[in-house]
């Protein structure tokens, strides 16, 4: 009971905003072996799947994730993406189309 009262009194934290904020900080770091673009794209993909599952129908959050992906790819420049990065980009593009979250219920 004490835990319920305590958690209800605390301000709520928007998990999406928190994850999105930290992911943007990772994007701002210079690319290195510690932050390859394929790994960052994979985290983008996981955030998108999280958004589709937990924020059903919230297209503004989906747009934020996809816009972050565009920013990340723009920072990459004109150098060709490796196979893993291309696969992640395809997964990101397909995710909203393959998830039921954005399809209206009949």
C-alpha positions as protocol buffer text, in pm:
chain_id: "A"
residue {
  index: 1
  type: UNK
  ca { x: 0 y: 0 z: 0 }
}
residue {
  index: 2
  type: UNK
  ca { x: 281 y: 239 z: 87 }
}
residue {
  index: 3
  type: UNK
  ca { x: 439 y: 182 z: -254 }
}
residue {
  index: 4
  type: UNK
  ca { x: 115 y: 263 z: -434 }
}
residue {
  index: 5
  type: UNK
  ca { x: 69 y: 587 z: -241 }
}
residue {
  index: 6
  type: UNK
  ca { x: 428 y: 691 z: -298 }
}
residue {
  index: 7
  type: UNK
  ca { x: 423 y: 620 z: -672 }
}
residue {
  index: 8
  type: UNK
  ca { x: 93 y: 805 z: -719 }
}
residue {
  index: 9
  type: UNK
  ca { x: 234 y: 1113 z: -544 }
}
residue {
  index: 10
  type: UNK
  ca { x: 543 y: 1134 z: -764 }
}
residue {
  index: 11
  type: UNK
  ca { x: 523 y: 1314 z: -1097 }
}
residue {
  index: 12
  type: UNK
  ca { x: 494 y: 1077 z: -1388 }
}
residue {
  index: 13
  type: UNK
  ca { x: 788 y: 1031 z: -1621 }
}
residue {
  index: 14
  type: UNK
  ca { x: 724 y: 997 z: -1992 }
}
residue {
  index: 15
  type: UNK
  ca { x: 940 y: 699 z: -2079 }
}
residue {
  index: 16
  type: UNK
  ca { x: 933 y: 779 z: -2451 }
}
residue {
  index: 17
  type: UNK
  ca { x: 1058 y: 1135 z: -2393 }
}
residue {
  index: 18
  type: UNK
  ca { x: 1334 y: 1008 z: -2165 }
}
residue {
  index: 19
  type: UNK
  ca { x: 1454 y: 743 z: -2412 }
}
residue {
  index: 20
  type: UNK
  ca { x: 1421 y: 978 z: -2710 }
}
residue {
  index: 21
  type: UNK
  ca { x: 1622 y: 1248 z: -2532 }
}
residue {
  index: 22
  type: UNK
  ca { x: 1908 y: 1012 z: -2447 }
}
residue {
  index: 23
  type: UNK
  ca { x: 1907 y: 863 z: -2795 }
}
residue {
  index: 24
  type: UNK
  ca { x: 1944 y: 1212 z: -2945 }
}
residue {
  index: 25
  type: UNK
  ca { x: 2244 y: 1264 z: -2716 }
}
residue {
  index: 26
  type: UNK
  ca { x: 2398 y: 945 z: -2854 }
}
residue {
  index: 27
  type: UNK
  ca { x: 2336 y: 1073 z: -3207 }
}
residue {
  index: 28
  type: UNK
  ca { x: 2528 y: 1391 z: -3125 }
}
residue {
  index: 29
  type: UNK
  ca { x: 2843 y: 1199 z: -3034 }
}
residue {
  index: 30
  type: UNK
  ca { x: 3111 y: 1160 z: -3299 }
}
residue {
  index: 31
  type: UNK
  ca { x: 3099 y: 819 z: -3468 }
}
residue {
  index: 32
  type: UNK
  ca { x: 3354 y: 574 z: -3338 }
}
residue {
  index: 33
  type: UNK
  ca { x: 3393 y: 203 z: -3286 }
}
residue {
  index: 34
  type: UNK
  ca { x: 3193 y: 252 z: -2965 }
}
residue {
  index: 35
  type: UNK
  ca { x: 2896 y: 408 z: -3149 }
}
residue {
  index: 36
  type: UNK
  ca { x: 2865 y: 252 z: -3495 }
}
residue {
  index: 37
  type: UNK
  ca { x: 2571 y: 374 z: -3699 }
}
residue {
  index: 38
  type: UNK
  ca { x: 2425 y: 22 z: -3723 }
}
residue {
  index: 39
  type: UNK
  ca { x: 2395 y: 6 z: -3343 }
}
residue {
  index: 40
  type: UNK
  ca { x: 2233 y: 349 z: -3325 }
}
residue {
  index: 41
  type: UNK
  ca { x: 1987 y: 250 z: -3597 }
}
residue {
  index: 42
  type: UNK
  ca { x: 1905 y: -66 z: -3403 }
}
residue {
  index: 43
  type: UNK
  ca { x: 1826 y: 141 z: -3093 }
}
residue {
  index: 44
  type: UNK
  ca { x: 1610 y: 369 z: -3312 }
}
residue {
  index: 45
  type: UNK
  ca { x: 1424 y: 61 z: -3432 }
}
residue {
  index: 46
  type: UNK
  ca { x: 1365 y: -62 z: -3077 }
}
residue {
  index: 47
  type: UNK
  ca { x: 1235 y: 281 z: -2975 }
}
residue {
  index: 48
  type: UNK
  ca { x: 1000 y: 275 z: -3272 }
}
residue {
  index: 49
  type: UNK
  ca { x: 869 y: -72 z: -3180 }
}
residue {
  index: 50
  type: UNK
  ca { x: 825 y: 46 z: -2820 }
}
residue {
  index: 51
  type: UNK
  ca { x: 632 y: 348 z: -2945 }
}
residue {
  index: 52
  type: UNK
  ca { x: 408 y: 146 z: -3174 }
}
residue {
  index: 53
  type: UNK
  ca { x: 328 y: -101 z: -2896 }
}
residue {
  index: 54
  type: UNK
  ca { x: 273 y: 137 z: -2605 }
}
residue {
  index: 55
  type: UNK
  ca { x: 150 y: 455 z: -2773 }
}
residue {
  index: 56
  type: UNK
  ca { x: -103 y: 307 z: -3011 }
}
residue {
  index: 57
  type: UNK
  ca { x: -213 y: 553 z: -3278 }
}
residue {
  index: 58
  type: UNK
  ca { x: 26 y: 829 z: -3164 }
}
residue {
  index: 59
  type: UNK
  ca { x: 171 y: 919 z: -3501 }
}
residue {
  index: 60
  type: UNK
  ca { x: 353 y: 1224 z: -3364 }
}
residue {
  index: 61
  type: UNK
  ca { x: 586 y: 999 z: -3164 }
}
residue {
  index: 62
  type: UNK
  ca { x: 640 y: 775 z: -3466 }
}
residue {
  index: 63
  type: UNK
  ca { x: 726 y: 1087 z: -3667 }
}
residue {
  index: 64
  type: UNK
  ca { x: 976 y: 1192 z: -3399 }
}
residue {
  index: 65
  type: UNK
  ca { x: 1156 y: 857 z: -3418 }
}
residue {
  index: 66
  type: UNK
  ca { x: 1162 y: 856 z: -3798 }
}
residue {
  index: 67
  type: UNK
  ca { x: 1281 y: 1220 z: -3805 }
}
residue {
  index: 68
  type: UNK
  ca { x: 1560 y: 1120 z: -3565 }
}
residue {
  index: 69
  type: UNK
  ca { x: 1653 y: 844 z: -3807 }
}
residue {
  index: 70
  type: UNK
  ca { x: 1672 y: 1095 z: -4092 }
}
residue {
  index: 71
  type: UNK
  ca { x: 1895 y: 1320 z: -3880 }
}
residue {
  index: 72
  type: UNK
  ca { x: 2121 y: 1028 z: -3794 }
}
residue {
  index: 73
  type: UNK
  ca { x: 2153 y: 925 z: -4158 }
}
residue {
  index: 74
  type: UNK
  ca { x: 2217 y: 1288 z: -4260 }
}
residue {
  index: 75
  type: UNK
  ca { x: 2504 y: 1306 z: -4011 }
}
residue {
  index: 76
  type: UNK
  ca { x: 2649 y: 991 z: -4167 }
}
residue {
  index: 77
  type: UNK
  ca { x: 2713 y: 1180 z: -4489 }
}
residue {
  index: 78
  type: UNK
  ca { x: 2753 y: 1029 z: -4834 }
}
residue {
  index: 79
  type: UNK
  ca { x: 2954 y: 725 z: -4727 }
}
residue {
  index: 80
  type: UNK
  ca { x: 2765 y: 405 z: -4819 }
}
residue {
  index: 81
  type: UNK
  ca { x: 2595 y: 221 z: -4533 }
}
residue {
  index: 82
  type: UNK
  ca { x: 2709 y: -128 z: -4441 }
}
residue {
  index: 83
  type: UNK
  ca { x: 2475 y: -424 z: -4477 }
}
residue {
  index: 84
  type: UNK
  ca { x: 2364 y: -419 z: -4112 }
}
residue {
  index: 85
  type: UNK
  ca { x: 2278 y: -48 z: -4134 }
}
residue {
  index: 86
  type: UNK
  ca { x: 2078 y: -95 z: -4454 }
}
residue {
  index: 87
  type: UNK
  ca { x: 1884 y: -380 z: -4290 }
}
residue {
  index: 88
  type: UNK
  ca { x: 1803 y: -155 z: -3991 }
}
residue {
  index: 89
  type: UNK
  ca { x: 1684 y: 127 z: -4219 }
}
residue {
  index: 90
  type: UNK
  ca { x: 1453 y: -120 z: -4395 }
}
residue {
  index: 91
  type: UNK
  ca { x: 1324 y: -245 z: -4059 }
}
residue {
  index: 92
  type: UNK
  ca { x: 1258 y: 113 z: -3948 }
}
residue {
  index: 93
  type: UNK
  ca { x: 1067 y: 194 z: -4265 }
}
residue {
  index: 94
  type: UNK
  ca { x: 864 y: -126 z: -4250 }
}
residue {
  index: 95
  type: UNK
  ca { x: 780 y: -119 z: -3878 }
}
residue {
  index: 96
  type: UNK
  ca { x: 483 y: 123 z: -3895 }
}
residue {
  index: 97
  type: UNK
  ca { x: 342 y: -74 z: -4188 }
}
residue {
  index: 98
  type: UNK
  ca { x: 378 y: -414 z: -4026 }
}
residue {
  index: 99
  type: UNK
  ca { x: 249 y: -327 z: -3679 }
}
residue {
  index: 100
  type: UNK
  ca { x: -121 y: -326 z: -3595 }
}
residue {
  index: 101
  type: UNK
  ca { x: -84 y: -17 z: -3376 }
}
residue {
  index: 102
  type: UNK
  ca { x: -146 y: 236 z: -3653 }
}
residue {
  index: 103
  type: UNK
  ca { x: -425 y: 42 z: -3821 }
}
residue {
  index: 104
  type: UNK
  ca { x: -767 y: 153 z: -3702 }
}
residue {
  index: 105
  type: UNK
  ca { x: -977 y: -113 z: -3536 }
}
residue {
  index: 106
  type: UNK
  ca { x: -1287 y: -228 z: -3724 }
}
